[in-house]
mmCIF file of C-alpha atoms in Angstrom:
data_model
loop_
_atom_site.group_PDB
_atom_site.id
_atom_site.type_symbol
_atom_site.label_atom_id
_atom_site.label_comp_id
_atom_site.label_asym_id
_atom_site.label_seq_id
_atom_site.Cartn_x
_atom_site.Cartn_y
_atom_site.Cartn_z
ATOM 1 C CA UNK K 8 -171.245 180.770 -145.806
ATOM 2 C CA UNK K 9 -171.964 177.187 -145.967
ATOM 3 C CA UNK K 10 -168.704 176.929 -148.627
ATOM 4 C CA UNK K 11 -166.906 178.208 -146.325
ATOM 5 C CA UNK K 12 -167.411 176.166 -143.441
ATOM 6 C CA UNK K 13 -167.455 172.855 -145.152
ATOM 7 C CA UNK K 14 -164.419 170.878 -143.512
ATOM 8 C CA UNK K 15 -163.794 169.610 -147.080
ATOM 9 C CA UNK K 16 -161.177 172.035 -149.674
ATOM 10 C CA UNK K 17 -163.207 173.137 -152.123
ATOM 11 C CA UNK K 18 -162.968 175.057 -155.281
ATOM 12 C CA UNK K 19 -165.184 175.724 -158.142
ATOM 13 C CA UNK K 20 -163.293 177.107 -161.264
ATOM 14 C CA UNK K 21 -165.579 178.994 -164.541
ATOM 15 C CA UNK K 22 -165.657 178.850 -167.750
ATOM 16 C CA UNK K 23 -163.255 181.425 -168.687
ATOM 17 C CA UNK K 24 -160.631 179.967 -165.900
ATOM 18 C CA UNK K 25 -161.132 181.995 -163.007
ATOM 19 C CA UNK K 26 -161.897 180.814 -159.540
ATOM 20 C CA UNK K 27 -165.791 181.206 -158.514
ATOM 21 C CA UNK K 28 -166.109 179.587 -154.888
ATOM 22 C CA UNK K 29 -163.061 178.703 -152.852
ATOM 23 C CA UNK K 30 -163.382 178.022 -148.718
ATOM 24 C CA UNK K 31 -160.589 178.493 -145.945
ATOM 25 C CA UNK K 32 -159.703 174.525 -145.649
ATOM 26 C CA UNK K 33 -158.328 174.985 -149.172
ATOM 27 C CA UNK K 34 -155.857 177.810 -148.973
ATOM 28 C CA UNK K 35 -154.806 176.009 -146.004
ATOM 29 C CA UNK K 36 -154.280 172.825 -147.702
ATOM 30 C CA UNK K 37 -152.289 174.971 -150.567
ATOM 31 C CA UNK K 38 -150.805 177.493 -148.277
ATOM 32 C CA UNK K 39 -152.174 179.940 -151.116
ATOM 33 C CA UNK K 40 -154.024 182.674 -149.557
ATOM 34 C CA UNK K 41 -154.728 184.241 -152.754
ATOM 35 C CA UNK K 42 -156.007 182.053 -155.527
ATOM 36 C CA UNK K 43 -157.567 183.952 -158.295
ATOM 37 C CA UNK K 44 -157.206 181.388 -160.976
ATOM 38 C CA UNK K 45 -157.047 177.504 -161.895
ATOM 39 C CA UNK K 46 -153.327 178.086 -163.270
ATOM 40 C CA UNK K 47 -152.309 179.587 -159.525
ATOM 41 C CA UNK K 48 -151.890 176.389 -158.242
ATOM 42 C CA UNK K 49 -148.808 176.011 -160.369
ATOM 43 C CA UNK K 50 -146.732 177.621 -157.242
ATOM 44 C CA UNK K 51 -147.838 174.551 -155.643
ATOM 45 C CA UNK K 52 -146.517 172.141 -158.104
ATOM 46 C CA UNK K 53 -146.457 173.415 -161.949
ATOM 47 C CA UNK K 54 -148.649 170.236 -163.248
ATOM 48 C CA UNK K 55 -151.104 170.465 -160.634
ATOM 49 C CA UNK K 56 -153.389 172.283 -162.797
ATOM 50 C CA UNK K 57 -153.138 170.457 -166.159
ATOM 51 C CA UNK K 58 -153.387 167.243 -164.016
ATOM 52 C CA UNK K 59 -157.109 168.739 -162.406
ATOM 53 C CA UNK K 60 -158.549 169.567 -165.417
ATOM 54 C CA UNK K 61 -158.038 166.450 -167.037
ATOM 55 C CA UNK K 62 -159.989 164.845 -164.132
ATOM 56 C CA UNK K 63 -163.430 164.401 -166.113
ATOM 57 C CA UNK K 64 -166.971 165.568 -164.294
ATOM 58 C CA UNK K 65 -168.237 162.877 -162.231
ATOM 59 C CA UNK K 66 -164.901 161.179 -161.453
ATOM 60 C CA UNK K 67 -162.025 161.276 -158.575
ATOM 61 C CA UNK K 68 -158.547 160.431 -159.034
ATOM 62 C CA UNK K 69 -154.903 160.360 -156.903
ATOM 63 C CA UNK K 70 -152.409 162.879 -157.556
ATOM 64 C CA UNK K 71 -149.412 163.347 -156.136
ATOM 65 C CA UNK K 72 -147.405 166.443 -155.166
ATOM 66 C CA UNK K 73 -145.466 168.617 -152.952
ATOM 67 C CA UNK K 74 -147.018 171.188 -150.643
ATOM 68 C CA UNK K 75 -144.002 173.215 -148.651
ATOM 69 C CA UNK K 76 -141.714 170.712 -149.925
ATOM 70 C CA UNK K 77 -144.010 167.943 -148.234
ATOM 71 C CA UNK K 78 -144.540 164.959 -150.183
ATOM 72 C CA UNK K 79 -148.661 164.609 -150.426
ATOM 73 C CA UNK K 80 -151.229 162.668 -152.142
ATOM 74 C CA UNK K 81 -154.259 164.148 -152.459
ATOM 75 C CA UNK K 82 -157.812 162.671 -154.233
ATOM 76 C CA UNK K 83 -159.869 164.857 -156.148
ATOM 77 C CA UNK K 84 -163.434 164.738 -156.812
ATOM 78 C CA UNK K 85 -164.472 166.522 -159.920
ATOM 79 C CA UNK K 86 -168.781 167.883 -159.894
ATOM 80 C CA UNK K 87 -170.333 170.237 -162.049
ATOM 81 C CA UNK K 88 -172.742 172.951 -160.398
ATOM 82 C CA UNK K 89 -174.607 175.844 -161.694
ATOM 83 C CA UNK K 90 -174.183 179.189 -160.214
ATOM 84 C CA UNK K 91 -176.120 182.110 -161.495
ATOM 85 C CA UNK K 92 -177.015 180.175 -164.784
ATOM 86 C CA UNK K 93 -173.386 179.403 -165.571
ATOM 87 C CA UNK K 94 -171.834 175.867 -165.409
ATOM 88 C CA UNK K 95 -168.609 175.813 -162.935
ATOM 89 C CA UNK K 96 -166.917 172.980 -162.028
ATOM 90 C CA UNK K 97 -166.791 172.362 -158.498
ATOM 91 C CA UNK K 98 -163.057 170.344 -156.998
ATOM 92 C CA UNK K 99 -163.505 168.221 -153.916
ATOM 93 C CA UNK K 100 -159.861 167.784 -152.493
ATOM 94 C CA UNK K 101 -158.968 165.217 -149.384
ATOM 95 C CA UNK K 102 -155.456 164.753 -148.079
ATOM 96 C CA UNK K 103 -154.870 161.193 -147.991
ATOM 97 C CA UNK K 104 -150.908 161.685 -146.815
ATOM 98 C CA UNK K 105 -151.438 161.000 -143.667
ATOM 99 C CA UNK K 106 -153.741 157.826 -143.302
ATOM 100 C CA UNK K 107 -151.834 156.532 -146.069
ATOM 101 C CA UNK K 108 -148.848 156.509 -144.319
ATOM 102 C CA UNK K 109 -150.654 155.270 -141.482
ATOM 103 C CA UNK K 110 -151.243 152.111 -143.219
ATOM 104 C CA UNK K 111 -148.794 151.565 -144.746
ATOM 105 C CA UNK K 112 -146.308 151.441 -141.557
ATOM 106 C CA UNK K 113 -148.917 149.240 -140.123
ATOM 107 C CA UNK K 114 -148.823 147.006 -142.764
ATOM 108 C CA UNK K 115 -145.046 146.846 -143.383
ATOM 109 C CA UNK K 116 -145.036 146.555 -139.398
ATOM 110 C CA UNK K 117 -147.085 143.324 -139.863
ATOM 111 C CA UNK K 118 -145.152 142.099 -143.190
ATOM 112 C CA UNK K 119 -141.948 142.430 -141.254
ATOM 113 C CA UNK K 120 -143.458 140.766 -137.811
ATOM 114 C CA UNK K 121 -144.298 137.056 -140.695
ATOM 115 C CA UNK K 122 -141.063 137.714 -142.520
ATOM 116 C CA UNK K 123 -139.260 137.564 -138.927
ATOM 117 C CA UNK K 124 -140.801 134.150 -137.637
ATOM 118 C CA UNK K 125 -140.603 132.383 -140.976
ATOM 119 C CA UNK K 126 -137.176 133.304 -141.414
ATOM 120 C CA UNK K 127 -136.169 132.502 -138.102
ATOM 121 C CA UNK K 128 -138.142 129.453 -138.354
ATOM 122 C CA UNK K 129 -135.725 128.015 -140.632
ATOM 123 C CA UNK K 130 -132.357 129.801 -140.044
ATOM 124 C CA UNK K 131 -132.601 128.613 -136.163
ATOM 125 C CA UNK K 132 -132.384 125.003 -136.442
ATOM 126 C CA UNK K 133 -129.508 125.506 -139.451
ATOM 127 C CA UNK K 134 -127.317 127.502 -137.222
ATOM 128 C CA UNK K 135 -127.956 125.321 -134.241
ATOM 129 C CA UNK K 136 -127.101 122.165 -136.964
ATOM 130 C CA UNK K 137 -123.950 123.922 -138.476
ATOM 131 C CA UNK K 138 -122.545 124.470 -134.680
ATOM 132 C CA UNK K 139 -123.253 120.840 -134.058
ATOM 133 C CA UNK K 140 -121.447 119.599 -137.084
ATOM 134 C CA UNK K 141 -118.435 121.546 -136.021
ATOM 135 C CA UNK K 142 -118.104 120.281 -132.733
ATOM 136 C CA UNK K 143 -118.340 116.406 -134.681
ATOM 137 C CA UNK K 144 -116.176 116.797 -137.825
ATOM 138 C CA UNK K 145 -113.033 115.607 -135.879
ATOM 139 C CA UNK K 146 -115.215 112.621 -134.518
ATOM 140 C CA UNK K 147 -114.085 109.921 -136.778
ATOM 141 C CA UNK K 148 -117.807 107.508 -135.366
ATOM 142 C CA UNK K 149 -119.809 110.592 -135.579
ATOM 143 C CA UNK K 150 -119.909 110.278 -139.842
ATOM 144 C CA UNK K 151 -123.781 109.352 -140.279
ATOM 145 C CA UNK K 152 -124.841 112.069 -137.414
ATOM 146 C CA UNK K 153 -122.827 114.588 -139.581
ATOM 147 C CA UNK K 154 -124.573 113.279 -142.807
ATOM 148 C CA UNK K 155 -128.219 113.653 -141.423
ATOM 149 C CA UNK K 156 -127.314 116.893 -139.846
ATOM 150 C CA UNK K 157 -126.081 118.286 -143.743
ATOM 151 C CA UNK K 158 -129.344 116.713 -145.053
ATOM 152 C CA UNK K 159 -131.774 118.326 -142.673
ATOM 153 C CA UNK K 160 -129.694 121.542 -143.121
ATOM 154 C CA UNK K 161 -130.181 120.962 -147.016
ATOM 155 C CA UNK K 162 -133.930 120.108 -146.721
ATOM 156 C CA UNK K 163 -134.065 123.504 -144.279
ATOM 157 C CA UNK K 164 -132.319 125.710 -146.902
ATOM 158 C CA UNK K 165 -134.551 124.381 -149.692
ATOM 159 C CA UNK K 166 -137.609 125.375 -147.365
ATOM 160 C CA UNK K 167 -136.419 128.594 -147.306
ATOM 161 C CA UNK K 168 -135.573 128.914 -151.101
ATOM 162 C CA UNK K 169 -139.485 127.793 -151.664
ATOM 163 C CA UNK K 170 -140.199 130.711 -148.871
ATOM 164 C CA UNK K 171 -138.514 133.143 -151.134
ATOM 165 C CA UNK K 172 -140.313 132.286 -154.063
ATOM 166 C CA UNK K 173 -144.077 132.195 -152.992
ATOM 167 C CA UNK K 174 -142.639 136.039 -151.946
ATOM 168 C CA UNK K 175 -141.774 136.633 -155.314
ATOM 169 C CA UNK K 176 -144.895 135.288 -156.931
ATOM 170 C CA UNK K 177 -146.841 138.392 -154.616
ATOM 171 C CA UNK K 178 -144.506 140.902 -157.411
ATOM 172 C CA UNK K 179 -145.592 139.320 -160.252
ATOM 173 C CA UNK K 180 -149.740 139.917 -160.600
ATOM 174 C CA UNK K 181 -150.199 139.216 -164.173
ATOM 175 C CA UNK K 182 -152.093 143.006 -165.461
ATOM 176 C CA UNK K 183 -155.726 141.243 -165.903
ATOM 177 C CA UNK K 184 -157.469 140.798 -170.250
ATOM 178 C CA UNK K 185 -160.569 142.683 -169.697
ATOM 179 C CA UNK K 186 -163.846 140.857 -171.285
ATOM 180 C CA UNK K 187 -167.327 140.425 -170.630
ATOM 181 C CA UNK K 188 -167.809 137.956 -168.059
ATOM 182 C CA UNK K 189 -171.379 135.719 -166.975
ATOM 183 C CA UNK K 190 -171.325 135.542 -163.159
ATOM 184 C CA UNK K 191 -173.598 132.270 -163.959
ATOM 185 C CA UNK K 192 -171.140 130.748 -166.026
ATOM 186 C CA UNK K 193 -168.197 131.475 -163.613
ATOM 187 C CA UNK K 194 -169.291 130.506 -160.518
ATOM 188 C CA UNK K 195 -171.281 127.324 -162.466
ATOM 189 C CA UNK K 196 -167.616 126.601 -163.427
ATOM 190 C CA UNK K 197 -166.177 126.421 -160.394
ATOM 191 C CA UNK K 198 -168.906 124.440 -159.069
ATOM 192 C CA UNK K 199 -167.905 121.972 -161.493
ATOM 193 C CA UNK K 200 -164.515 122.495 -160.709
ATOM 194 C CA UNK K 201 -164.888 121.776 -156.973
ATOM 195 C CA UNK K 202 -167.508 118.976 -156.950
ATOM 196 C CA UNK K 203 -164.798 116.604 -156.683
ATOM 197 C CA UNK K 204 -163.008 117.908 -153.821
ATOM 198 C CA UNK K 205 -165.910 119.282 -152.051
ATOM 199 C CA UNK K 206 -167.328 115.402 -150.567
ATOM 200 C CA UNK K 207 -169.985 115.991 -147.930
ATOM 201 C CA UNK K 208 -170.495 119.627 -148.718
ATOM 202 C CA UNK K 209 -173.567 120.941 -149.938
ATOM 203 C CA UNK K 210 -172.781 123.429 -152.236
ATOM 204 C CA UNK K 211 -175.257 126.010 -154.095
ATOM 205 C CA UNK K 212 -175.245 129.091 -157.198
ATOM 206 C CA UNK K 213 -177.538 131.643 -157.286
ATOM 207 C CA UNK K 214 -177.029 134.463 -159.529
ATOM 208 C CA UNK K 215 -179.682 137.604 -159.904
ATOM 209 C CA UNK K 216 -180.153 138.744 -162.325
ATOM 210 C CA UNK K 217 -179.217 135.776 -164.261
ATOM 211 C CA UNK K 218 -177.544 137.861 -167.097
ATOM 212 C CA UNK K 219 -175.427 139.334 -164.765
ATOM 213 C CA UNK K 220 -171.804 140.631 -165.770
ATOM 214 C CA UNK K 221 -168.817 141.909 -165.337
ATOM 215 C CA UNK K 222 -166.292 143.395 -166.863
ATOM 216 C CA UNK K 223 -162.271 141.322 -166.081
ATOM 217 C CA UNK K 224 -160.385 138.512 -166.478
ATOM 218 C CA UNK K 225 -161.924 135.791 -166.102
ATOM 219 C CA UNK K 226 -158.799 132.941 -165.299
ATOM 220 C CA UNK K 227 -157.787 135.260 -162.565
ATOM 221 C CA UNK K 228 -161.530 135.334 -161.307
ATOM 222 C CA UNK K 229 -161.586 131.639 -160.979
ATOM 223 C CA UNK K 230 -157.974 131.704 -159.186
ATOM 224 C CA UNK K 231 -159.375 134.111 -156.349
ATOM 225 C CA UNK K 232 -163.094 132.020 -156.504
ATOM 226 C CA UNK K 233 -161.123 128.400 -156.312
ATOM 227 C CA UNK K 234 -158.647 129.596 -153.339
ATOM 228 C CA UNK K 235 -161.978 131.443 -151.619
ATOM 229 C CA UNK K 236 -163.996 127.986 -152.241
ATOM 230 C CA UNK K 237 -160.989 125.571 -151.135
ATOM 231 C CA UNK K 238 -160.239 127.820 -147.687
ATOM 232 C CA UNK K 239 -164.517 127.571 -147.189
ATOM 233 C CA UNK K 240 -164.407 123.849 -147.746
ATOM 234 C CA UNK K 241 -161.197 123.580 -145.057
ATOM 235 C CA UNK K 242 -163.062 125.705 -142.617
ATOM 236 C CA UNK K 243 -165.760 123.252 -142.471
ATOM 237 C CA UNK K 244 -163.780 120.067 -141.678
ATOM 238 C CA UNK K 245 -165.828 119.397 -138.210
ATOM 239 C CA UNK K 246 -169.082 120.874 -139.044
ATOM 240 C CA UNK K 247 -172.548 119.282 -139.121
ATOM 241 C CA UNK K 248 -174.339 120.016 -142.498
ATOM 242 C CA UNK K 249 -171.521 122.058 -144.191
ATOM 243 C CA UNK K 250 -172.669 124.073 -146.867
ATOM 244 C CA UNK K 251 -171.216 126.686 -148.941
ATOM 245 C CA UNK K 252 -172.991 129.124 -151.015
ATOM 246 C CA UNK K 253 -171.819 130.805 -154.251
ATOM 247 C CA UNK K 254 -173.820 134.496 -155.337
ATOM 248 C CA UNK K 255 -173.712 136.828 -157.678
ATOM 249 C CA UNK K 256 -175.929 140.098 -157.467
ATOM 250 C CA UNK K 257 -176.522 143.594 -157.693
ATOM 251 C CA UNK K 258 -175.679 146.053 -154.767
ATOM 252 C CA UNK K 259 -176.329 149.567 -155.025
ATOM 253 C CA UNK K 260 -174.603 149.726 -158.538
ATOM 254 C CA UNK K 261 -171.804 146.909 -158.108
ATOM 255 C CA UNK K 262 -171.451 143.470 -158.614
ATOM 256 C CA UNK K 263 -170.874 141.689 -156.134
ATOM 257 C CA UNK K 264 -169.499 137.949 -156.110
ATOM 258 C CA UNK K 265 -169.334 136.203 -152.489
ATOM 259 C CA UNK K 266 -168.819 133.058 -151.480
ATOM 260 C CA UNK K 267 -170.253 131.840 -148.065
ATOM 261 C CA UNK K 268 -169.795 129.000 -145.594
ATOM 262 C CA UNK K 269 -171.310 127.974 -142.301
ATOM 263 C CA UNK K 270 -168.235 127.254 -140.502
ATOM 264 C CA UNK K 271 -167.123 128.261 -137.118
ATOM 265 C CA UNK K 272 -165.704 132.512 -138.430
ATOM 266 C CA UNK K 273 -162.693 133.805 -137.968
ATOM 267 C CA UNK K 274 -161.431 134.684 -134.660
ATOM 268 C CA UNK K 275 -161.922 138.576 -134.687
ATOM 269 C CA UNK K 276 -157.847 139.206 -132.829
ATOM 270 C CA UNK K 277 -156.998 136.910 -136.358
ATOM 271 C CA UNK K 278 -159.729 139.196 -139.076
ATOM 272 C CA UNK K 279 -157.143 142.068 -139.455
ATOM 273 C CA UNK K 280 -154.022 139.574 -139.894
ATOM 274 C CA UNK K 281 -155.754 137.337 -142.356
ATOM 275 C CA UNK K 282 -154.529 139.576 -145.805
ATOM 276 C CA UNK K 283 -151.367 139.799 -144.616
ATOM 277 C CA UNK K 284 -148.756 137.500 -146.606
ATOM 278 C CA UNK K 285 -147.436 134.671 -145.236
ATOM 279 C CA UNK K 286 -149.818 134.954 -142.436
ATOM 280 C CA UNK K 287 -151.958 131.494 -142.390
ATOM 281 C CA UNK K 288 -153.295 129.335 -139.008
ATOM 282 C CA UNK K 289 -152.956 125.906 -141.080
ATOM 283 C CA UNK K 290 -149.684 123.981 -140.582
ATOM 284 C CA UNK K 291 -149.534 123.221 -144.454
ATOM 285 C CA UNK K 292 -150.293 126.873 -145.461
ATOM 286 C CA UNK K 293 -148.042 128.834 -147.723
ATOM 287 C CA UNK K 294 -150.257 132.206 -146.356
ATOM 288 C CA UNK K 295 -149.888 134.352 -149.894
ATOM 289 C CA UNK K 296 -153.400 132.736 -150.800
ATOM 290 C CA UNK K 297 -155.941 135.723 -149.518
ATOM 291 C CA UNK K 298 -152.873 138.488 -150.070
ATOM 292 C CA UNK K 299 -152.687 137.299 -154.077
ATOM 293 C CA UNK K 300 -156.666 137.190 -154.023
ATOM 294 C CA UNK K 301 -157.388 140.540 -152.936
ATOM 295 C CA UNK K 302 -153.805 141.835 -155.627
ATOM 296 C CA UNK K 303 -155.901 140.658 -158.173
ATOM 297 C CA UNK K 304 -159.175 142.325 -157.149
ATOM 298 C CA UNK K 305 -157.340 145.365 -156.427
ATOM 299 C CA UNK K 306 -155.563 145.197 -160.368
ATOM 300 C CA UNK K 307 -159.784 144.637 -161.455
ATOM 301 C CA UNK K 308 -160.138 148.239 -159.882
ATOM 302 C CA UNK K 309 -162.126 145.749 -156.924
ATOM 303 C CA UNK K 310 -161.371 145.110 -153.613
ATOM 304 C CA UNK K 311 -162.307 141.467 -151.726
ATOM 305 C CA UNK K 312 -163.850 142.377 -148.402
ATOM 306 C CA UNK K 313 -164.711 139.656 -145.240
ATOM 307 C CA UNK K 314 -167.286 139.485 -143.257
ATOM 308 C CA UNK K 315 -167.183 136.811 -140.791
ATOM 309 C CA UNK K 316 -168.821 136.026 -136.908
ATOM 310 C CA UNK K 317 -168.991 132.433 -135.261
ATOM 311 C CA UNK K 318 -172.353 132.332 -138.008
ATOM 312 C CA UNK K 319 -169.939 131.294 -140.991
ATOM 313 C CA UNK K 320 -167.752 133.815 -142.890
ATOM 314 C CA UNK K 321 -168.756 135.575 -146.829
ATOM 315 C CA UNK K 322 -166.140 136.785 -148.637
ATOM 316 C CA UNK K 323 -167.487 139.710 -151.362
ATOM 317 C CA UNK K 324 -165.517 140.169 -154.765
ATOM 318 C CA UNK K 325 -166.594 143.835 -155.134
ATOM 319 C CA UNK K 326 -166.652 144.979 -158.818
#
């Protein structure tokens, strides 16, 4: 009874291959009313069982398939329980299709909405330029207006060319060399690193356990850890006492890496805009800084979360 009122799909499957417990939400998620075995769910897609059982106890992993035709991605939890003295082991499936696809048109909605206003940034004053050479180029006096009007046109278009590029550099996320990292020694680097652009800010390492690790690369550690450090240090430009503080502990079984400064936050209409690339509030901002930070985390199987209020803002490097 309880199995079969969990919202979850569920589905337990024996030794010998046949199906122990199985609730409702499943055979609606399959469209399988009758599922007497693992290898059934090749009507739904003939891999889908090979694919499950090679899920190991104690993990979860995406696969993808086709229910009614449907593209779907679905995650599946793998458990082991014990019923009647024998060892089963118990699938968790959740249907990610549709919040997926939720975010991403939300965040292809919000790539598109930068894309726009840089690009017209820059093709705006060109076109209004080119029409204004036109009307000129039978103006015999007008030679040095049509000169500075080709070089800011030229200067424009080479804007735009540097535009491009920054884009491309979001494709190419080098795969990270796994090795055994100190969080001491890292974030003591970067202190050393930073001490000379950091003037007037008080900045601190703490690390506990000191022998903490983890496991990634460690250049493209200090990449995201320099970028989080230098946008800290900007944020503080007009504050009394600016400090910034650099730790490294255990939480709940992960590492996490943060960096924290006492500036004035992030304006919470601006929190959900700020990992967006090209998005940036500074005038000399490229915008692909955060966006190429949390690529990176995401290739270290991390993710790089914010926290921030008018009390300062921490960003976490989640391991």
């Amino acid at each position: 009874t309880v199995v079969r009122h969990v919202p979850i799909p569920l589905l337990s499957e024996k030794s010998d291959g046949c199906v122990g417990l199985i609730n409702n939400p499943l055979r609606r998620l399959t469209g399988l009313s009758v599922l007497g075995r693992l290898e059934d769910l090749a009507a739904v897609d003939p891999g889908l069982p090979a694919a499950m059982r090679a899920i190991g106890v104690g993990e979860q992993q995406l696969l993808q398939t086709r229910v009614r035709e449907v593209p779907v991605e679905w995650r599946v939890s793998v458990s082991e329980i014990r019923v009647g003295g024998a060892g089963e082991r118990l699938y968790a499936v959740e249907n990610l299709s549709g919040e997926l696809t939720a975010r991403e048109s939300s965040a292809w909605r919000n790539l598109i909405r930068v894309l726009t206003h840089e690009i017209m940034n820059s093709l705006t004053p060109v076109a209004s330029l080119a029409q204004t050479c036109e009307s000129m180029v039978d103006d015999p006096d007008a030679s040095e207006e049509i000169a500075e009007a080709i070089r800011t046109i030229a200067r424009r278009s080479d804007g735009l060319m540097q535009f491009v590029g920054r884009y491309r550099e979001l494709l190419q996320v080098p795969q990270p060399k796994y090795a055994d990292v100190s969080v001491n020694d890292l974030l003591q680097g970067i202190a050393s690193l930073m001490s000379h652009e950091l003037d007037g800010i008080e900045l601190t390492v703490s690390v506990s356990p000191a022998s903490l690790e983890v496991s990634g690369d460690r250049s493209l550690l200090e990449q995201v850890l320099l970028n989080l450090v230098r946008n800290a240090a900007q944020a503080l430009a007009e504050v009394d006492a600016p400090r910034i503080r650099l730790e490294g502990k255990l939480d709940y079984g992960r590492v996490k890496i943060r960096v924290v400064d006492n500036g004035p936050g992030i304006p919470e209409n601006l929190q959900d805009q700020v990992f967006v690339p090209f998005f940036t509030t500074r005038r000399d901002g490229s915008g692909i800084g955060l966006s190429l930070s949390r690529q990176i985390m995401t290739a270290h199987g991390g993710e790089l979360a914010m926290v921030s209020d008018e009390g300062g803002t921490a960003m976490s490097l989640v391991f």
